[in-house]
Amino acid sequence: MKRHARDSFFVVGEGVLEFDRNDVATAREPLTVEELRRFRFSRLGPKGVQIDEATRIALATAMTDPQAIQPDSVDPSIPAGFTYLGQFVDHDLTLDRTEAQLGEDVNLDELVQGRSPALDLDSVYGRGPADRDDRKFYNEDGVTLKLGRTTAAPFPPNDQGVSVELDGFDLPRVGGTEGTLADRRLPLIPDTRNDENLVIAQTHLAFIRFHNQAVEELALKGLSGRRLFNAAREQVVRHYQWMLRTDFLPRIVDPAIVTDVFTNGRRFFEARGRQGIRPTMPLEFAVAAYRLGHSMVRGAYEWNRVFNSGGPGPLGTLELLFTFTGVAGNFGGGDLDDPNSGIVDRLPTNWIADFRRLYDFSAAGRPDLAPPATTGGNVTKRIDTLLVDPLRNLPAGTFGGRGTQFPEIQRNLAFRNLTRANMVDLASGQQMAKRFGVAPLSSEQILRGNQGASLDTLTDEQKSVVTTATPLWFYILREAEFNAGRLGAVGGRIVAEVFHRSMEGSRISIVRDPSWRPIFGPDNNTFRMTDLMLFAFEGKPDLLNPLAD
């Protein structure tokens, strides 16, 4: 199973940085096979100074203060589905496709491509239906991807809508009778991290459906077999990249930065003459800038007609969304830290997503897909320096801690992020501002923020440390507080340039083919996430919300 947190990084020009269970870092020269196979990281900025553990604990505690009130995103508000789309994209970018054993069939091109960040949906496709190990993700036709079947739920009692099994609304799973219960719950998808919470699992399911619908559409043009698969995959990836460029990025990054990068090109990251060279992944992106999504997470969601603020069940809390998965949870079977607890090995029908509550379909001309007025939909939390309370106490299964002993502070996501950056000597916010030639935040801005985390509980010495060499992740979130909840001059530049470079370096690329236009949207210039969902679920209310109201 893939762990969410890396135990080591192969940094080009530095070697392999490895960390033990106590988060002590050592560096060594890479083995020859590692130079060929390992996912490649790089540095965009200089090395930074390390922050002592007491300061990291104090800062993480301030960021996850249960008494703090974190505002929702506003002007514009961001539908909550984009939080987990962002997580899905992160897994696509960072999937190490070179993890196959040495004796397996992986050609040189796959090795070189697989060790680089790309936005090509390998997290959905793997190495394709012709690969002897990845064909298990596909149906017998060798073209469409497998879908899973839910299991009947006993709650609410006497509810015929949930007391049935439904095809196509869970991820495909190992199932059967062999192995442990945890083994049988595992999803049959290339990146099992996409089953660590229910929202990303249902998002991955939507992408499976998107591919299968593209196959159905293109089959009408007379394509079949391998040609049909390749054509469908190419269209799906291009539409995905278009959606990220035009819909996702401008919601989280200052739109002026996005436009500048995609119109004028990159200025700092692997800037020119790189098209024939595979991209690397900057540590500043992986360990800091793109962890913005942790700030967008809500503590609870209006999930569907069963689990909402006015329904028979509770809200879909973050804990429940971890619970009803096969990787981080046990589908409601007891102790989350025990992977074999419980008896259910598939998603219960009463936990199928109502996508009307996660995306705004009225903006796509479908007012009939508005969420119920009584409970409404969900928007993200504003991008800022506050994380919701449940992220102080992560289930061990979300970071590979099941069955091990660890200090309780390691359940705190903010502490984990700050510590990971410390371990790789990440540049500070001030260093990156200097690198980009922009004015840094003032000490007053860092200390006081703008409706974000209060640092009043830090000692004077800790405040001095934080304002002098601000951890980059915290700095980027603080910067967003002064930029209407969008990433600004430092964070936005890192994210936009890495997305651009990753698209440029993908096998299929709209950056290298700027004349391409969408064919599955309302017109040839528009394809948003809502358009993707409408296409994937055939525009049908009973598929986007199978439990109805």
XYZ file of C-alpha atoms in Angstrom:
549
model
C 0.000 0.000 0.000
C 1.273 3.479 -0.814
C 1.917 5.636 2.233
C 0.762 9.233 2.124
C 3.975 10.635 3.643
C 7.325 9.866 2.063
C 10.109 8.315 4.132
C 12.735 9.684 1.745
C 13.275 12.130 -1.133
C 15.661 11.768 -4.057
C 16.726 15.383 -4.568
C 18.588 15.984 -7.815
C 22.105 17.223 -7.045
C 21.891 16.344 -3.335
C 21.260 12.612 -3.107
C 18.721 10.623 -1.085
C 17.361 12.291 2.054
C 16.056 9.585 4.391
C 14.158 9.860 7.665
C 13.751 7.349 10.476
C 10.637 6.944 12.642
C 11.939 9.702 14.914
C 12.147 12.037 11.889
C 15.932 12.175 12.021
C 17.314 12.932 8.548
C 20.405 11.515 6.884
C 21.708 12.036 3.339
C 23.476 9.488 1.154
C 24.575 9.013 -2.432
C 21.880 7.372 -4.589
C 22.371 3.858 -5.858
C 22.554 3.485 -9.627
C 19.110 1.883 -9.711
C 17.713 4.749 -7.630
C 19.055 7.334 -10.063
C 17.153 5.491 -12.783
C 13.962 4.745 -10.895
C 13.344 7.179 -8.034
C 10.827 10.013 -8.298
C 12.930 13.152 -8.710
C 12.687 16.214 -6.490
C 14.603 19.470 -6.783
C 14.974 22.809 -5.029
C 13.539 26.013 -6.409
C 15.109 28.110 -3.646
C 18.067 27.857 -1.268
C 18.230 25.662 1.802
C 16.658 27.167 4.888
C 17.329 26.979 8.613
C 15.733 24.369 10.848
C 13.098 25.319 13.412
C 13.299 23.696 16.849
C 10.615 21.182 17.808
C 9.127 23.300 20.603
C 8.472 26.141 18.152
C 6.989 23.747 15.618
C 4.662 22.323 18.268
C 3.625 25.816 19.391
C 2.971 26.967 15.835
C 1.054 23.791 14.925
C -1.042 24.118 18.078
C -1.912 27.706 17.174
C -2.895 26.648 13.636
C -5.235 23.935 14.952
C -6.695 25.865 17.873
C -10.184 24.381 18.413
C -11.442 27.738 19.695
C -10.451 29.633 16.569
C -13.177 30.486 14.065
C -12.088 29.852 10.503
C -14.105 31.755 7.895
C -15.570 30.148 4.798
C -14.228 31.058 1.388
C -16.033 34.121 0.061
C -15.753 36.521 -2.915
C -15.515 34.083 -4.502
C -16.779 31.155 -2.498
C -15.270 27.863 -3.615
C -17.485 24.752 -3.714
C -16.119 22.159 -1.294
C -15.490 19.521 -3.949
C -12.478 21.534 -5.106
C -10.665 20.762 -1.842
C -10.591 17.087 -2.716
C -10.094 17.638 -6.420
C -6.912 19.363 -5.281
C -5.932 16.292 -3.280
C -6.687 14.068 -6.260
C -4.416 16.268 -8.406
C -1.659 16.078 -5.799
C -1.744 12.296 -5.960
C -1.675 12.410 -9.758
C 1.346 14.719 -9.692
C 3.301 12.766 -7.107
C 2.452 9.176 -8.059
C 5.785 7.364 -8.313
C 5.167 5.124 -11.285
C 8.578 3.454 -10.957
C 7.672 1.423 -7.896
C 7.467 -1.800 -9.914
C 9.933 -4.502 -8.882
C 13.199 -4.773 -10.791
C 12.150 -7.913 -12.649
C 8.930 -6.444 -14.027
C 8.366 -5.166 -17.543
C 9.040 -1.435 -17.453
C 10.676 0.109 -20.519
C 13.105 3.021 -20.454
C 10.544 5.608 -21.541
C 8.196 4.518 -18.758
C 11.039 4.743 -16.257
C 12.019 8.259 -17.282
C 8.423 9.488 -17.492
C 7.387 7.668 -14.334
C 9.935 9.349 -12.099
C 8.721 12.850 -13.059
C 5.655 14.854 -12.043
C 2.936 14.834 -14.672
C -0.741 15.684 -14.997
C -1.719 12.681 -17.094
C -4.027 10.689 -14.795
C -1.668 7.752 -14.271
C -3.335 7.574 -10.854
C -6.441 6.442 -12.766
C -4.917 4.546 -15.709
C -1.774 3.001 -14.247
C 0.321 1.656 -17.100
C -2.764 0.745 -19.095
C -4.766 -2.399 -19.892
C -1.907 -4.065 -21.769
C 0.294 -4.161 -18.658
C 0.227 -7.555 -16.966
C 0.062 -6.026 -13.479
C -2.319 -3.149 -14.192
C -4.865 -4.980 -16.328
C -6.674 -5.806 -13.065
C -8.022 -2.231 -13.071
C -9.838 -2.842 -16.379
C -12.874 -4.765 -17.542
C -12.501 -7.730 -19.889
C -12.955 -5.461 -22.901
C -9.529 -3.982 -22.147
C -10.904 -0.492 -22.732
C -13.162 0.530 -19.843
C -12.234 0.783 -16.165
C -13.869 -1.274 -13.453
C -16.464 0.188 -11.115
C -17.466 -1.136 -7.721
C -20.725 -2.117 -6.039
C -22.002 -0.732 -2.748
C -23.367 -2.872 0.072
C -26.887 -2.501 1.492
C -27.131 -0.279 4.566
C -29.432 -0.837 7.563
C -29.738 2.896 8.347
C -32.173 4.596 8.177
C -34.429 1.644 9.044
C -36.981 0.635 6.389
C -35.423 2.966 3.823
C -35.632 1.209 0.468
C -33.249 3.704 -1.085
C -30.297 2.535 1.038
C -31.182 -1.079 1.827
C -30.033 -2.163 -1.644
C -26.716 -2.739 -3.389
C -25.948 -0.319 -6.227
C -23.518 -0.909 -9.082
C -21.123 1.844 -10.056
C -21.077 3.919 -6.878
C -18.054 2.536 -5.043
C -14.479 2.045 -6.140
C -13.729 -1.478 -7.354
C -12.231 -3.499 -4.494
C -10.199 -6.672 -4.082
C -13.079 -8.484 -2.360
C -13.252 -12.277 -2.347
C -12.538 -14.483 0.631
C -8.737 -14.600 0.627
C -6.463 -12.535 2.857
C -7.366 -10.266 5.731
C -10.398 -8.005 5.830
C -8.078 -5.045 5.270
C -6.745 -6.751 2.129
C -10.244 -7.340 0.771
C -11.184 -3.703 1.333
C -8.303 -2.377 -0.761
C -9.406 -0.506 -3.893
C -8.416 -1.815 -7.320
C -6.971 1.498 -8.484
C -3.363 2.448 -9.290
C -3.020 4.877 -6.374
C -4.613 3.614 -3.171
C -4.115 7.033 -1.560
C -7.293 7.948 -3.432
C -9.243 5.908 -0.897
C -7.970 7.613 2.237
C -11.128 9.704 2.633
C -14.565 9.293 1.134
C -14.608 12.542 -0.848
C -11.447 11.740 -2.787
C -12.668 8.161 -3.264
C -15.905 9.402 -4.822
C -13.899 11.925 -6.879
C -11.733 9.107 -8.244
C -14.925 7.205 -9.032
C -16.124 10.213 -11.060
C -12.924 10.107 -13.134
C -13.426 6.392 -13.817
C -16.923 7.213 -15.055
C -15.534 10.104 -17.106
C -13.212 7.731 -18.940
C -15.935 5.144 -19.504
C -18.298 7.774 -20.900
C -15.555 9.063 -23.208
C -15.144 5.488 -24.469
C -18.868 5.254 -25.158
C -18.862 8.597 -26.980
C -15.828 7.806 -29.141
C -17.020 4.288 -29.945
C -19.796 5.955 -31.937
C -17.077 7.132 -34.328
C -16.154 3.556 -35.180
C -13.110 3.212 -32.912
C -12.522 -0.025 -31.009
C -9.924 -1.915 -29.019
C -6.555 -0.280 -28.335
C -7.273 2.650 -30.680
C -10.463 3.385 -28.743
C -8.676 3.233 -25.384
C -5.875 5.524 -26.538
C -8.288 8.038 -28.063
C -10.438 8.102 -24.920
C -7.449 8.496 -22.640
C -6.057 11.348 -24.733
C -9.337 13.249 -24.652
C -9.839 12.648 -20.931
C -6.348 13.896 -20.050
C -6.628 16.977 -22.261
C -10.019 17.899 -20.794
C -8.639 17.351 -17.291
C -5.707 19.688 -17.947
C -7.996 22.304 -19.502
C -10.254 22.169 -16.444
C -7.271 22.597 -14.110
C -5.945 25.549 -16.086
C -9.234 27.413 -16.522
C -11.367 26.401 -13.529
C -9.327 24.972 -10.654
C -6.165 27.110 -10.633
C -7.894 30.531 -10.813
C -9.945 29.596 -7.751
C -6.905 28.978 -5.538
C -4.203 31.180 -7.133
C -4.314 34.876 -7.953
C -5.743 34.756 -11.527
C -3.223 37.354 -12.729
C -0.379 34.978 -11.837
C -2.088 32.058 -13.618
C -2.623 34.161 -16.737
C 0.969 35.405 -16.692
C 2.456 31.911 -16.414
C 0.238 30.281 -19.037
C 0.555 33.232 -21.440
C 4.185 34.270 -21.004
C 5.723 31.089 -19.649
C 7.618 30.244 -16.483
C 10.134 32.684 -15.034
C 11.748 30.679 -12.233
C 11.107 26.937 -12.320
C 12.932 25.074 -15.121
C 12.176 28.166 -17.111
C 13.376 27.835 -20.706
C 14.502 25.234 -23.183
C 13.231 22.328 -21.070
C 10.677 20.666 -23.332
C 12.911 17.701 -24.105
C 13.899 17.219 -20.445
C 11.609 15.569 -17.920
C 10.371 17.810 -15.098
C 11.344 17.494 -11.465
C 9.169 18.274 -8.444
C 10.291 21.248 -6.324
C 10.359 20.500 -2.620
C 8.870 23.952 -2.097
C 5.739 22.799 -3.956
C 5.424 19.294 -2.508
C 6.231 20.120 1.110
C 4.741 23.621 1.389
C 2.853 25.450 -1.376
C 0.536 22.666 -2.484
C -0.392 21.803 1.079
C -2.748 24.765 0.873
C -5.647 22.316 0.605
C -5.290 21.329 4.255
C -6.560 24.805 5.106
C -9.617 24.376 2.855
C -10.931 21.277 4.635
C -14.192 21.589 6.575
C -14.779 19.778 9.850
C -18.133 18.449 8.591
C -20.182 18.371 5.382
C -23.775 18.301 4.240
C -23.151 14.933 2.614
C -26.412 13.471 1.254
C -30.062 13.137 2.233
C -29.167 10.779 5.087
C -26.154 12.546 6.565
C -26.847 16.274 6.827
C -27.837 18.894 9.368
C -31.543 18.161 8.937
C -31.475 14.440 8.164
C -31.865 11.246 10.163
C -28.091 10.881 10.450
C -25.399 13.322 11.582
C -23.394 15.605 9.341
C -20.645 13.947 7.352
C -17.853 14.769 9.772
C -14.241 14.483 8.751
C -13.867 11.493 11.044
C -16.774 9.731 9.336
C -15.339 10.534 5.900
C -12.112 8.800 6.962
C -14.078 5.924 8.489
C -16.070 5.029 5.377
C -13.078 4.097 3.238
C -11.087 0.926 2.790
C -7.588 2.405 3.244
C -7.840 4.844 6.164
C -11.053 3.401 7.612
C -13.102 0.255 8.034
C -16.552 1.225 6.698
C -17.848 1.842 10.201
C -16.415 -1.207 11.925
C -14.931 0.167 15.158
C -11.344 1.131 15.991
C -9.908 3.119 13.074
C -6.371 2.188 14.114
C -7.211 -1.508 13.648
C -7.337 -2.169 9.878
C -9.174 -5.478 10.352
C -11.948 -4.266 12.615
C -15.561 -4.543 11.455
C -17.221 -6.849 8.944
C -18.066 -4.676 5.896
C -15.700 -4.666 2.905
C -17.507 -2.216 0.577
C -19.016 1.254 0.851
C -22.525 1.175 2.392
C -25.137 2.615 0.025
C -26.179 5.307 2.514
C -22.724 6.937 2.131
C -22.831 7.566 -1.647
C -22.019 11.212 -2.382
C -24.603 13.772 -3.402
C -22.439 15.780 -5.792
C -24.972 18.636 -5.869
C -23.711 19.506 -2.380
C -20.041 19.536 -3.486
C -20.221 21.549 -6.743
C -22.311 24.467 -7.997
C -24.147 23.136 -11.038
C -26.272 26.256 -11.354
C -23.178 27.989 -12.804
C -23.252 25.340 -15.549
C -26.865 26.097 -16.416
C -28.390 23.313 -14.333
C -30.509 24.950 -11.606
C -32.342 21.634 -11.276
C -29.159 20.294 -9.662
C -29.115 22.851 -6.856
C -28.792 21.324 -3.359
C -31.852 21.358 -1.078
C -32.615 24.860 0.186
C -33.076 23.558 3.718
C -29.456 22.480 4.131
C -27.651 23.934 1.108
C -24.307 22.891 -0.291
C -20.779 23.105 1.068
C -18.054 25.641 0.415
C -14.402 25.339 1.347
C -12.843 27.047 4.298
C -10.862 30.127 3.295
C -7.214 29.507 2.445
C -5.476 30.813 5.557
C -3.329 29.716 8.506
C -6.111 27.871 10.350
C -6.908 24.157 10.091
C -10.129 22.661 11.400
C -10.020 20.848 14.725
C -10.233 17.247 13.401
C -6.883 17.722 11.663
C -5.283 17.836 15.106
C -6.083 14.160 15.536
C -5.599 12.239 12.285
C -6.376 8.519 12.092
C -3.146 6.529 12.012
C -4.179 4.971 8.690
C -3.860 8.324 6.920
C -0.097 8.446 7.494
C 0.915 4.786 7.651
C 0.899 4.668 11.452
C -1.427 1.721 11.992
C 0.117 -0.900 14.244
C 2.974 1.372 15.380
C 3.709 3.505 18.430
C 4.163 7.253 17.927
C 3.856 10.491 19.933
C 0.340 11.943 19.840
C 1.603 15.224 18.353
C 2.301 13.262 15.162
C -1.460 13.019 14.632
C -1.491 16.819 14.206
C -1.385 17.579 10.482
C 0.086 21.048 10.943
C 2.941 19.595 13.005
C 3.524 16.920 10.374
C 3.740 19.541 7.628
C 6.091 21.803 9.574
C 8.282 18.858 10.561
C 8.501 17.493 7.027
C 9.682 20.898 5.786
C 12.203 21.061 8.604
C 13.590 17.664 7.692
C 14.421 18.729 4.123
C 15.854 22.141 5.153
C 13.150 23.928 3.165
C 13.643 27.586 2.297
C 11.799 30.130 4.429
C 9.068 32.394 3.114
C 11.457 35.345 3.184
C 14.050 33.437 1.152
C 11.487 32.569 -1.509
C 10.191 36.145 -1.661
C 13.767 37.274 -2.326
C 14.148 34.541 -4.957
C 11.069 35.854 -6.786
C 11.982 39.508 -6.331
C 8.837 40.425 -4.396
C 8.421 42.329 -1.128
C 8.162 39.914 1.812
C 5.425 40.025 4.398
C 6.278 42.260 7.327
C 6.899 40.894 10.817
C 3.614 42.494 11.860
C 1.721 40.730 9.062
C 3.257 37.389 9.997
C 2.476 37.819 13.683
C -1.023 39.302 13.390
C -2.289 37.931 10.093
C -5.748 38.707 8.782
C -8.381 36.619 10.572
C -6.004 33.663 10.721
C -4.061 31.839 13.405
C -3.204 33.860 16.506
C 0.435 33.566 17.570
C -0.139 35.178 20.961
C 0.555 31.867 22.726
C 4.093 31.654 21.332
C 6.956 32.891 23.503
C 8.842 36.013 22.474
C 11.751 33.820 21.379
C 9.441 31.629 19.285
C 7.836 34.694 17.695
C 11.288 35.946 16.755
C 12.123 32.613 15.133
C 8.858 32.540 13.173
C 9.096 36.130 11.917
C 12.779 35.887 10.977
C 12.651 32.583 9.063
C 8.966 31.881 8.561
C 8.244 28.255 7.637
C 7.292 28.380 3.966
C 3.955 26.576 4.338
C 2.830 28.977 7.088
C 4.138 31.975 5.118
C 2.195 31.003 1.993
C -1.041 30.594 3.955
C -0.448 33.904 5.762
C 0.141 35.531 2.385
C -3.251 34.235 1.192
C -4.966 35.949 4.146
C -3.902 39.267 2.609
C -4.911 38.192 -0.924
C -8.638 37.448 -0.532
C -7.990 33.783 0.276
C -5.975 33.037 -2.864
C -2.291 32.175 -3.088
C -0.210 35.266 -3.733
C 3.189 36.341 -5.000
C 5.163 33.469 -3.434
C 2.684 30.600 -3.101
C 0.805 31.361 -6.288
C 3.972 31.614 -8.356
C 5.216 28.219 -7.123
C 1.914 26.456 -7.779
C 1.200 28.001 -11.193
C 4.708 27.331 -12.537
C 4.741 23.713 -11.325
C 1.334 23.053 -12.912
C 2.532 24.583 -16.177
C 5.763 22.561 -16.146
C 3.955 19.338 -15.241
C 1.502 19.779 -18.103
C 4.370 20.575 -20.474
C 6.184 17.395 -19.411
C 3.170 15.090 -19.603
C 2.873 12.537 -22.429
C -0.354 14.284 -23.434
C -0.147 18.061 -23.094
C -2.303 21.089 -23.843
C 0.758 23.288 -23.129
C 2.641 21.707 -26.018
C -0.526 21.782 -28.164
C -2.081 25.203 -27.452
C -4.491 24.929 -30.385
C -6.444 22.063 -28.770
C -9.987 22.823 -27.588
C -12.544 20.791 -25.551
C -15.201 18.664 -27.250
C -17.111 17.442 -24.174
C -18.172 20.821 -22.764
C -20.888 23.342 -23.592
C -18.624 25.029 -26.178
C -15.081 24.663 -27.483
C -13.641 27.110 -24.952
C -15.324 25.811 -21.809
C -14.778 22.736 -19.709
C -15.160 23.139 -15.955
C -15.279 20.592 -13.173
C -19.069 20.753 -13.279
C -18.926 19.955 -17.007
C -16.716 16.963 -16.225
C -19.215 15.732 -13.631
C -22.160 16.253 -15.972
C -20.433 14.307 -18.731
C -19.281 11.528 -16.387
C -22.735 11.042 -14.870
C -24.606 11.603 -18.154
C -26.204 14.775 -16.799
C -28.652 12.613 -14.821
C -29.815 13.727 -11.355
C -30.300 10.099 -10.261
C -26.591 9.396 -10.953
C -25.201 12.583 -9.433
C -27.440 12.037 -6.414
C -28.643 8.419 -6.407
C -30.243 8.631 -2.951
C -32.508 11.473 -4.161
C -33.981 13.954 -1.647
